[in-house]
PDB file of C-alpha atoms and ligand atoms in Angstrom:
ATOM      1  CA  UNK A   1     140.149 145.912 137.445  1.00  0.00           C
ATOM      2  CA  UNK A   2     140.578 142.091 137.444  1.00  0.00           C
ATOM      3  CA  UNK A   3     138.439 139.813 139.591  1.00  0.00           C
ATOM      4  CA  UNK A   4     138.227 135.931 139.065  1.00  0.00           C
ATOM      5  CA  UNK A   5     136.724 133.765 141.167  1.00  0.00           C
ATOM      6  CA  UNK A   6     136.823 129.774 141.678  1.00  0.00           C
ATOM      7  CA  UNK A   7     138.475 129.631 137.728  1.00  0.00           C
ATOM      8  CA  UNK A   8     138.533 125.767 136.540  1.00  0.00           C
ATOM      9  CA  UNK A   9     140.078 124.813 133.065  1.00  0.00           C
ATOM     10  CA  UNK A  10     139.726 121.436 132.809  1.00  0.00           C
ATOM     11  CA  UNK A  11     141.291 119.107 129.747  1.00  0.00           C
ATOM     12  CA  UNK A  12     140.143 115.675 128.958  1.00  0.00           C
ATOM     13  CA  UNK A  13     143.192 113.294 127.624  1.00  0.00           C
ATOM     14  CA  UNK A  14     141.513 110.270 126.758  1.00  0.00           C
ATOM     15  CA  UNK A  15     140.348 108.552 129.267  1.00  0.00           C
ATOM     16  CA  UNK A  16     142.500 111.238 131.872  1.00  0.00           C
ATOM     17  CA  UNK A  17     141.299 114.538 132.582  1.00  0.00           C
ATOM     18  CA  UNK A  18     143.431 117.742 133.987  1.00  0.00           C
ATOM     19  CA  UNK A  19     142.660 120.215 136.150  1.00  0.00           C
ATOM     20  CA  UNK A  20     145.283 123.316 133.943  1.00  0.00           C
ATOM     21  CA  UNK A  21     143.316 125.692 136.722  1.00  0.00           C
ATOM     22  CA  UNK A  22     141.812 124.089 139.706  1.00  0.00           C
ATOM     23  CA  UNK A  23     140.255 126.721 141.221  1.00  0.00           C
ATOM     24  CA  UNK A  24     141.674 129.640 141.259  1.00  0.00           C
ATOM     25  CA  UNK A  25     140.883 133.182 142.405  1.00  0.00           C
ATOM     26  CA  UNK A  26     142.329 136.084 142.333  1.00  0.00           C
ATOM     27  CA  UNK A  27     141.957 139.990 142.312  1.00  0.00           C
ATOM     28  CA  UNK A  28     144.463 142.335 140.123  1.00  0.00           C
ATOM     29  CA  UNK A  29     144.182 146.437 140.663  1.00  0.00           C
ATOM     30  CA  UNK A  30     144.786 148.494 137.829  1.00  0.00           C
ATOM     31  CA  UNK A  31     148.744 149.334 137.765  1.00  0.00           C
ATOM     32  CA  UNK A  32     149.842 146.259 139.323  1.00  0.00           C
ATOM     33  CA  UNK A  33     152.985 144.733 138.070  1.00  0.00           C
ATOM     34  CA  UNK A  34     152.476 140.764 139.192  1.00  0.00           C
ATOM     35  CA  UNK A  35     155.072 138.021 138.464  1.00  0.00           C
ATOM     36  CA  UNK A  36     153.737 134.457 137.846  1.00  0.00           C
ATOM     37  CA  UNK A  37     156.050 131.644 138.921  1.00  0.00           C
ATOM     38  CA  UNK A  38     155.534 128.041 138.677  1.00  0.00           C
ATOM     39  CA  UNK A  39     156.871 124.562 137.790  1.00  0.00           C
ATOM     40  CA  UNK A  40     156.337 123.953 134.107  1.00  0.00           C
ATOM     41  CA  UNK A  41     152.474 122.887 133.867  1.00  0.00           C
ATOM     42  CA  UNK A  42     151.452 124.194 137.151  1.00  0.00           C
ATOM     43  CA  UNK A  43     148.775 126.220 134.834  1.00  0.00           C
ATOM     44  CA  UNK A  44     150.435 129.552 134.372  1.00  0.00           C
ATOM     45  CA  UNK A  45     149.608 130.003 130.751  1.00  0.00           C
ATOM     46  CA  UNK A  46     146.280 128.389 131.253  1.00  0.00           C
ATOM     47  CA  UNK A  47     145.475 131.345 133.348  1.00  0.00           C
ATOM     48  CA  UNK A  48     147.397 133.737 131.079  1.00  0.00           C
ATOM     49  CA  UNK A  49     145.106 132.670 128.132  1.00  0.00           C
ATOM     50  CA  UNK A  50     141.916 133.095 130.223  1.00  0.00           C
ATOM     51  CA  UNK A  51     142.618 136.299 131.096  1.00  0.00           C
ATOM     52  CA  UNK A  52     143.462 137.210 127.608  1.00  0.00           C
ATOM     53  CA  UNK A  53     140.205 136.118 126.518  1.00  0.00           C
ATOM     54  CA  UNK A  54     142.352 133.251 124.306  1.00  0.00           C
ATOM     55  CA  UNK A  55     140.459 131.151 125.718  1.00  0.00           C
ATOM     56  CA  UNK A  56     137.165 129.961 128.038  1.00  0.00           C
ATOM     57  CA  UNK A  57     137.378 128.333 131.537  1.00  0.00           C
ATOM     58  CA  UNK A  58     135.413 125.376 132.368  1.00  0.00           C
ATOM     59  CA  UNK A  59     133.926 126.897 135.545  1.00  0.00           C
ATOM     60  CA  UNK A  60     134.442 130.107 137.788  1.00  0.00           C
ATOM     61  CA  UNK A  61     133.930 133.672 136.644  1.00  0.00           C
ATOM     62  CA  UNK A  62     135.994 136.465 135.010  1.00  0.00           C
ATOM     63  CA  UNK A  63     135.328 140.134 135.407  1.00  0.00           C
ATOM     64  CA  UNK A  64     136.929 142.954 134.115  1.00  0.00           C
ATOM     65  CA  UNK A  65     135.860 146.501 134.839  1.00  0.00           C
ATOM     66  CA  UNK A  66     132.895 144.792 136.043  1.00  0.00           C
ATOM     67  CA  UNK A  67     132.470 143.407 132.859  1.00  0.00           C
ATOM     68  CA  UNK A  68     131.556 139.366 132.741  1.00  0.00           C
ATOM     69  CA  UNK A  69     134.127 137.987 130.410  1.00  0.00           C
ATOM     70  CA  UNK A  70     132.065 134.778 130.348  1.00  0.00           C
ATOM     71  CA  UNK A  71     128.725 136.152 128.991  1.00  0.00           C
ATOM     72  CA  UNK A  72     130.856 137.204 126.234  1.00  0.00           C
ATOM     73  CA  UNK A  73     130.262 136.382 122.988  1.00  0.00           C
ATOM     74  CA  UNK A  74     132.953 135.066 120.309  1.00  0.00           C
ATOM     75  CA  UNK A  75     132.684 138.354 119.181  1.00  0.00           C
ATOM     76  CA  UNK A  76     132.718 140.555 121.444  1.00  0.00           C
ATOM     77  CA  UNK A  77     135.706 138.355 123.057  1.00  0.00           C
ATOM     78  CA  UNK A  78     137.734 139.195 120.053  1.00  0.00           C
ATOM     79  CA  UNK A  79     137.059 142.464 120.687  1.00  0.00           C
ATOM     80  CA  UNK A  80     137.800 142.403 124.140  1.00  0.00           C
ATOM     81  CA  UNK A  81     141.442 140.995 123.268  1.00  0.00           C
ATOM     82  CA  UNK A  82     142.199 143.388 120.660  1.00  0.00           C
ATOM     83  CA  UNK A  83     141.508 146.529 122.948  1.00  0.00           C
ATOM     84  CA  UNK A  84     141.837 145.768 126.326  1.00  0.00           C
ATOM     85  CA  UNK A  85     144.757 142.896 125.928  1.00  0.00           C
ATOM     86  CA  UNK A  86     148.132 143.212 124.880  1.00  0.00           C
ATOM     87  CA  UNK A  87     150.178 139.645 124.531  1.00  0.00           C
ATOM     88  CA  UNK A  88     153.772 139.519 124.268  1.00  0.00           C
ATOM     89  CA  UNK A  89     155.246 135.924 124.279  1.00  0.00           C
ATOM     90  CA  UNK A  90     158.429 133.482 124.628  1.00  0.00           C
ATOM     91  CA  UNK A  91     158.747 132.869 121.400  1.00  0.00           C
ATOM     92  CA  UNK A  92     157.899 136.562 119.636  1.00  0.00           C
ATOM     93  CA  UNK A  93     155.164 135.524 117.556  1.00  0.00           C
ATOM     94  CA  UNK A  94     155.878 138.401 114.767  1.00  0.00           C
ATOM     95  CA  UNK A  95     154.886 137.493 111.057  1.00  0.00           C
ATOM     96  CA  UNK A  96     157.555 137.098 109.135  1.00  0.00           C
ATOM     97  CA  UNK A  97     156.954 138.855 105.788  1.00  0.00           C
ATOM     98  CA  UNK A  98     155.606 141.846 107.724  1.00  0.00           C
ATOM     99  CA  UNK A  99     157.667 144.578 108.289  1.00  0.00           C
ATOM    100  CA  UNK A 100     158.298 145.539 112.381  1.00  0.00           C
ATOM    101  CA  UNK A 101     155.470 148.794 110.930  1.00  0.00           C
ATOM    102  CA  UNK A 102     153.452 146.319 109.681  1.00  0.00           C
ATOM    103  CA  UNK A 103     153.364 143.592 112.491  1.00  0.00           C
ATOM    104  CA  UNK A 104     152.707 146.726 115.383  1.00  0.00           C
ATOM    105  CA  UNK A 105     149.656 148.304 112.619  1.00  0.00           C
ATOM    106  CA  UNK A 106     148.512 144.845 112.455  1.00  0.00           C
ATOM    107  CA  UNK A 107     146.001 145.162 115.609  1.00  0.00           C
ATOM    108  CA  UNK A 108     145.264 148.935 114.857  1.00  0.00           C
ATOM    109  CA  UNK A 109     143.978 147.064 111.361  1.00  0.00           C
ATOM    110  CA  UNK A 110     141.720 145.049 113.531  1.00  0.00           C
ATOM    111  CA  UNK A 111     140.956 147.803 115.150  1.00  0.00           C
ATOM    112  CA  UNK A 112     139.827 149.890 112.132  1.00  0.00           C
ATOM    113  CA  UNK A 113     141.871 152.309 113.155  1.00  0.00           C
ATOM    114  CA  UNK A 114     142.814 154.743 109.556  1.00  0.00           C
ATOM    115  CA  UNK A 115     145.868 153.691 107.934  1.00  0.00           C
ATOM    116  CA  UNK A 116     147.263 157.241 108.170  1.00  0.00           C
ATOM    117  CA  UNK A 117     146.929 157.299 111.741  1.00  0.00           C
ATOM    118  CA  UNK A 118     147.981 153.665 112.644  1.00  0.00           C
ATOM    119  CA  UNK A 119     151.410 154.421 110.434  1.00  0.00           C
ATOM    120  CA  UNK A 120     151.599 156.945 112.688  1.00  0.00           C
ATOM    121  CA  UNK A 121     151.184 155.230 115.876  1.00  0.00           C
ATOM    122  CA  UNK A 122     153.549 151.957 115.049  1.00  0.00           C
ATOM    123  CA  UNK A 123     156.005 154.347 114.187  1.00  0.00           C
ATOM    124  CA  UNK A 124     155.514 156.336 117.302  1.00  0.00           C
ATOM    125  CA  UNK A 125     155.629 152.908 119.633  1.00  0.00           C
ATOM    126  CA  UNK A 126     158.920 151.574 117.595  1.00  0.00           C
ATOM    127  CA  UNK A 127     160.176 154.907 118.607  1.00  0.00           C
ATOM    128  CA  UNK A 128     159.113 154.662 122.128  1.00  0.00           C
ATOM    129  CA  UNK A 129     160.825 150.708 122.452  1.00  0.00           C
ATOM    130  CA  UNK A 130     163.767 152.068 120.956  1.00  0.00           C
ATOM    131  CA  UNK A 131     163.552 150.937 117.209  1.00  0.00           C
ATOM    132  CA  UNK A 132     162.427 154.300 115.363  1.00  0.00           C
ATOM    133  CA  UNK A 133     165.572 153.302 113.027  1.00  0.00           C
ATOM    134  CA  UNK A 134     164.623 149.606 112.219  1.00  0.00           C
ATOM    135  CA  UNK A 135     160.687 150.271 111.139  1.00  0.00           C
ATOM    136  CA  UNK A 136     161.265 148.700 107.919  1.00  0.00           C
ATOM    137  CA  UNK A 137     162.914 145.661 108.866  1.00  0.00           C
ATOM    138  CA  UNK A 138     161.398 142.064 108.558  1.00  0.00           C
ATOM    139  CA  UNK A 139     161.814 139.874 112.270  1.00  0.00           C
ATOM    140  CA  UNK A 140     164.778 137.738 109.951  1.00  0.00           C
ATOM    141  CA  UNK A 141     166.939 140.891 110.158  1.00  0.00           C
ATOM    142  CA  UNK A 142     166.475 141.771 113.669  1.00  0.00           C
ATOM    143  CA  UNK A 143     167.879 140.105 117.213  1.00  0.00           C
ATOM    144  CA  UNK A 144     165.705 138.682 119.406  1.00  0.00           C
ATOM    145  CA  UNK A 145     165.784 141.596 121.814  1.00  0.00           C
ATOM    146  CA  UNK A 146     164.728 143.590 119.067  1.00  0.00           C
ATOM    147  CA  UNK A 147     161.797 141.321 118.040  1.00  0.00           C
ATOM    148  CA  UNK A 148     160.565 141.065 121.615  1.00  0.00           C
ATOM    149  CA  UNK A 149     160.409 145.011 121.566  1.00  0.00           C
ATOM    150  CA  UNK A 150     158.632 144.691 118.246  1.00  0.00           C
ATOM    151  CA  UNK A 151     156.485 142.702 119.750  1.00  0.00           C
ATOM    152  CA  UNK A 152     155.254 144.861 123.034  1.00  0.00           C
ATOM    153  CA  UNK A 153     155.258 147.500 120.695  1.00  0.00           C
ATOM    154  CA  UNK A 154     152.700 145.595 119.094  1.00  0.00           C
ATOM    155  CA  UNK A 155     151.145 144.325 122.106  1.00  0.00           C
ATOM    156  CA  UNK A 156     150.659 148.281 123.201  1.00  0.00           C
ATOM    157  CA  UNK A 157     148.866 149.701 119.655  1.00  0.00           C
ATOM    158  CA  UNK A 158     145.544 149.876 120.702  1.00  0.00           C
ATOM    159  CA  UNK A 159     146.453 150.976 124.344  1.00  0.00           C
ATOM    160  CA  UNK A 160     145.546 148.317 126.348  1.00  0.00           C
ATOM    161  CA  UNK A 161     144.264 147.966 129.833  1.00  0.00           C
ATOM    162  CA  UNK A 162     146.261 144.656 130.848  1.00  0.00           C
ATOM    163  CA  UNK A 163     149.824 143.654 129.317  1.00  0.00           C
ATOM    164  CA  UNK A 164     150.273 140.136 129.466  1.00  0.00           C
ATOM    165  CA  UNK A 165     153.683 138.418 128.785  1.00  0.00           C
ATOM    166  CA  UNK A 166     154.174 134.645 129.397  1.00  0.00           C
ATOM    167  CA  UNK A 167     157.774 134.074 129.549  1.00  0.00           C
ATOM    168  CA  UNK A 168     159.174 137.118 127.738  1.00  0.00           C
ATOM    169  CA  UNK A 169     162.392 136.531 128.161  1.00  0.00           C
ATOM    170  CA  UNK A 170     163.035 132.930 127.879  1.00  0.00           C
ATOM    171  CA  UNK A 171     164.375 133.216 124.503  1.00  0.00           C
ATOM    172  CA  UNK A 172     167.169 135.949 125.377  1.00  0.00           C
ATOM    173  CA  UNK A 173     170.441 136.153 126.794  1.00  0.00           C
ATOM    174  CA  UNK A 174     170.357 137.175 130.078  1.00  0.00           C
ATOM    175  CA  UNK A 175     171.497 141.001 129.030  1.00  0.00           C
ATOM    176  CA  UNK A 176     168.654 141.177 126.481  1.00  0.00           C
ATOM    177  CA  UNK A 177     166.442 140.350 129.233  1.00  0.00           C
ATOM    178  CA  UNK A 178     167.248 142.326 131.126  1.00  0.00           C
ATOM    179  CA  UNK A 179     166.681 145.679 128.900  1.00  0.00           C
ATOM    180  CA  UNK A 180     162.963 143.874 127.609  1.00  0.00           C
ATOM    181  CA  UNK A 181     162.240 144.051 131.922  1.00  0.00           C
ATOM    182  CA  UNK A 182     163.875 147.983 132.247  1.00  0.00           C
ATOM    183  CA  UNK A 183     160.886 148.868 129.112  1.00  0.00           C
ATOM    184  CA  UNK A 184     158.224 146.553 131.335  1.00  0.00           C
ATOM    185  CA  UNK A 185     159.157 148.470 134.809  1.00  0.00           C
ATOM    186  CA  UNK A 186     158.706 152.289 132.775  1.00  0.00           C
ATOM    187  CA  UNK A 187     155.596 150.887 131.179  1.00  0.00           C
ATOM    188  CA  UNK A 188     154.362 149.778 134.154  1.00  0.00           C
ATOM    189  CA  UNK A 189     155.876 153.129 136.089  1.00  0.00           C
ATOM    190  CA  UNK A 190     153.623 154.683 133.355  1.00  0.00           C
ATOM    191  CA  UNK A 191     150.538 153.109 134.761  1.00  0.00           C
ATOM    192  CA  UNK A 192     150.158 150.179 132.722  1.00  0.00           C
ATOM    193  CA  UNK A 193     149.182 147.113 134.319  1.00  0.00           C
ATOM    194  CA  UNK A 194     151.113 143.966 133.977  1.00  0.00           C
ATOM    195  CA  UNK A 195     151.144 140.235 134.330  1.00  0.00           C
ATOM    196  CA  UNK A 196     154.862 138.471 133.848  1.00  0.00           C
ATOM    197  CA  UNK A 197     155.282 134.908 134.078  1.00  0.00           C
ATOM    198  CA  UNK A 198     158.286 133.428 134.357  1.00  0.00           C
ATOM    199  CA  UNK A 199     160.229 131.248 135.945  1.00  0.00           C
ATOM    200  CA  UNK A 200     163.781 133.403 136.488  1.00  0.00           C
ATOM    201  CA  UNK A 201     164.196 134.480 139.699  1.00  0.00           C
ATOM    202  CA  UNK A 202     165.376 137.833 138.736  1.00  0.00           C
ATOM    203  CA  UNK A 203     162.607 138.670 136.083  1.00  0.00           C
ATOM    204  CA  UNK A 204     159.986 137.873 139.383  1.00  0.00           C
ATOM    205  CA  UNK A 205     162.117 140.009 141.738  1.00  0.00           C
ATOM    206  CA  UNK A 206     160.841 143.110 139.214  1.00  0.00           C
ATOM    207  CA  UNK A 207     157.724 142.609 140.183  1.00  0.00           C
ATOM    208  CA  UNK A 208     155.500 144.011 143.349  1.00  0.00           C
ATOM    209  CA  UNK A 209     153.890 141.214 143.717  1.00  0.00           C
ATOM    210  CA  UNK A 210     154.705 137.234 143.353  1.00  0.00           C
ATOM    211  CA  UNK A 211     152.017 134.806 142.453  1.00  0.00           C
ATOM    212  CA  UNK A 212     153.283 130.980 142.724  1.00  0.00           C
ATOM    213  CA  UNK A 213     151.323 128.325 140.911  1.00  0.00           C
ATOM    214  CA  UNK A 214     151.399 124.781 141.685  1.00  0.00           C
ATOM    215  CA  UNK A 215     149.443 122.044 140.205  1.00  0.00           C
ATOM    216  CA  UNK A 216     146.789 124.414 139.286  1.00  0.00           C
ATOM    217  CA  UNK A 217     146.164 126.494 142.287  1.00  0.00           C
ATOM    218  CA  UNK A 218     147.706 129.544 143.697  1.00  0.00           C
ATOM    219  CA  UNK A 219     149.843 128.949 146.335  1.00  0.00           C
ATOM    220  CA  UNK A 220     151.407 132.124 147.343  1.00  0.00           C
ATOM    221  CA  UNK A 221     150.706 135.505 146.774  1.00  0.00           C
ATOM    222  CA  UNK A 222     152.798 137.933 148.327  1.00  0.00           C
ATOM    223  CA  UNK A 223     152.931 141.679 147.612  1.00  0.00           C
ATOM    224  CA  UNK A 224     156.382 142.399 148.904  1.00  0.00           C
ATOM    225  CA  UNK A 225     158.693 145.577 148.016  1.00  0.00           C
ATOM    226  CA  UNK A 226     160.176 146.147 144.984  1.00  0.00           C
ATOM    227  CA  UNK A 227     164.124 145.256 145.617  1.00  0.00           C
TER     228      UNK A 227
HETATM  229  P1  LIG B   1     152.577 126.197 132.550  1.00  0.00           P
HETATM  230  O1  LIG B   1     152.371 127.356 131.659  1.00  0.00           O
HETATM  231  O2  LIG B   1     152.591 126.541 134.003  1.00  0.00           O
HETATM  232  O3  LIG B   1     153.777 125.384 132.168  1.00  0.00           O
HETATM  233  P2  LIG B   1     150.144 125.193 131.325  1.00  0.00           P
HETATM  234  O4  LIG B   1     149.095 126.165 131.715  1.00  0.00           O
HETATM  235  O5  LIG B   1     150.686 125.291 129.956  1.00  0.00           O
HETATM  236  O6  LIG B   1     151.315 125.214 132.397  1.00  0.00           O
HETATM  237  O7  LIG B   1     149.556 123.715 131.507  1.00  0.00           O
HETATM  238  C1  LIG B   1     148.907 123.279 132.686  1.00  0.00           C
HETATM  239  C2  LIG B   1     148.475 121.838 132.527  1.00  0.00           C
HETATM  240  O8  LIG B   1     147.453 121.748 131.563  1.00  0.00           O
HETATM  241  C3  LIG B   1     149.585 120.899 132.067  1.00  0.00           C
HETATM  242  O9  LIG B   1     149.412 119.648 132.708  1.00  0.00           O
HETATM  243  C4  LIG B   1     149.348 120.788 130.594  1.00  0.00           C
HETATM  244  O10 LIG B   1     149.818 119.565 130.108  1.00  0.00           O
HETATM  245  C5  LIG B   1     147.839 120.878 130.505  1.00  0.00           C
HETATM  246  N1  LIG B   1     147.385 121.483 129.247  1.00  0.00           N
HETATM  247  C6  LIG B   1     147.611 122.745 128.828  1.00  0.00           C
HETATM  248  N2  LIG B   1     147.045 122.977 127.638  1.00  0.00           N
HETATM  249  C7  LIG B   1     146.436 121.818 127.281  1.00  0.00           C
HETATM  250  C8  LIG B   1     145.664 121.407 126.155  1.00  0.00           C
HETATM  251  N3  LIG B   1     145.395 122.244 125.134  1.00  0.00           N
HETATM  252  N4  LIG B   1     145.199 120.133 126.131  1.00  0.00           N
HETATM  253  C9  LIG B   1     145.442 119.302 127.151  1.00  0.00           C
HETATM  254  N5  LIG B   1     146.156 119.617 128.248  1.00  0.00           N
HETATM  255  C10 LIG B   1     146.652 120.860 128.324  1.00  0.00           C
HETATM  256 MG1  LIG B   2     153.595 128.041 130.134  1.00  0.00          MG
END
């Protein structure tokens, strides 16, 4: 589904410049569940962002589906991210005077999906991450488990082909956490493919397969059994 080759993001500090991605390749099948470890800055979200279509590498290519992601236009990149990508991150990301229906019909809007049907379908995916009571509350009234599920309901409303969640469960207590990862193993037991990075050991042992990062490149990639 996923193949990127030779990826470079490159920032320039001044006078410094960093290498976020210093080459990196990589190929992801559809239904792969794949945790991302790293130090911090080792490039993880760099490469989160690129494959979100968030933003452009320097150099290397990006296909998906065949698709080149870099001939893109701005356009059709936003596009791209609204169908194909679902984001769910540390830090939730839900808009507060929106209620949890609102924030998951938010990228059916985008979508120009028909507000009947979109009600229908946030209500449906609260439902599904175990909120169906709470679709009329604002993020404020809700736990951070419960915004997190909010916000991969969200991150699921126009079906997408790739989940990607950078640190999902960095914010929660450690029994929180673990209930966000039981929803990621059924989605993903559902056939929906998913990129997790973290950097708790436990979140990473969920996973089939363990990408490490380190100063930009991948250094291991090992597609072990699930424990
Ligand atoms: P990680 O997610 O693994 O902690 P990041 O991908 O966020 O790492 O960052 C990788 C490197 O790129 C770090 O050295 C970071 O400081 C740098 N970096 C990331 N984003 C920017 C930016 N917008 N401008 C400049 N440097 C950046
Ligand atoms: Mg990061």
């Amino acid at each position: 589904m996923i193949e990127i080759r030779d990826l470079e993001k490159i920032y320039q500090m001044g006078e410094e410049t960093v290498a976020a991605l210093a080459g990196v390749s990589l190929t992801i099948e559809r239904g792969e569940h794949i945790a991302i470890t790293g130090a911090s800055g080792s490039g993880k979200s760099t490469l989160m962002n690129v494959l979100g279509g968030l933003d452009r590498p320097t150099r290397g290519t990006y296909h998906f589906d065949g698709e080149d992601v870099g001939g893109f236009n701005d356009d059709d990149l936003a596009d791209f991210r609204n169908r194909r990508i679902g984001f769910v991150f540390q830090s939730f990301q839900l808009l507060p005077r929106l209620s949890a229906l609102q924030n998951v019909e938010l990228p059916m809007v985008y979508a120009g999906l028909p507000p009947v049907e979109r009600r229908a379908r946030a209500a449906a995916l609260l439902e599904r991450v175990g909120l169906g009571a709470r679709t009329g509350h604002r993020p404020t009234q809700m736990s951070g488990g419960q915004q997190q599920r909010v916000a991969i309901a969200r991150a699921l409303a126009n079906a997408p082909d790739l989940l990607l969640a950078d640190e999902p469960t960095g914010a929660l207590d450690s029994q929180t956490g673990q209930d966000v990862l039981a929803l990621f193993r059924e989605l993903n037991a559902e056939g929906l493919t998913l990129l997790v990075v973290t950097h708790d050991a436990k979140v990473a042992d969920q996973a089939r397969r363990r990408v490490v990062f380190s100063d930009g490149l991948i250094i291991q990639d090992e597609k072990g059994a699930r424990s």
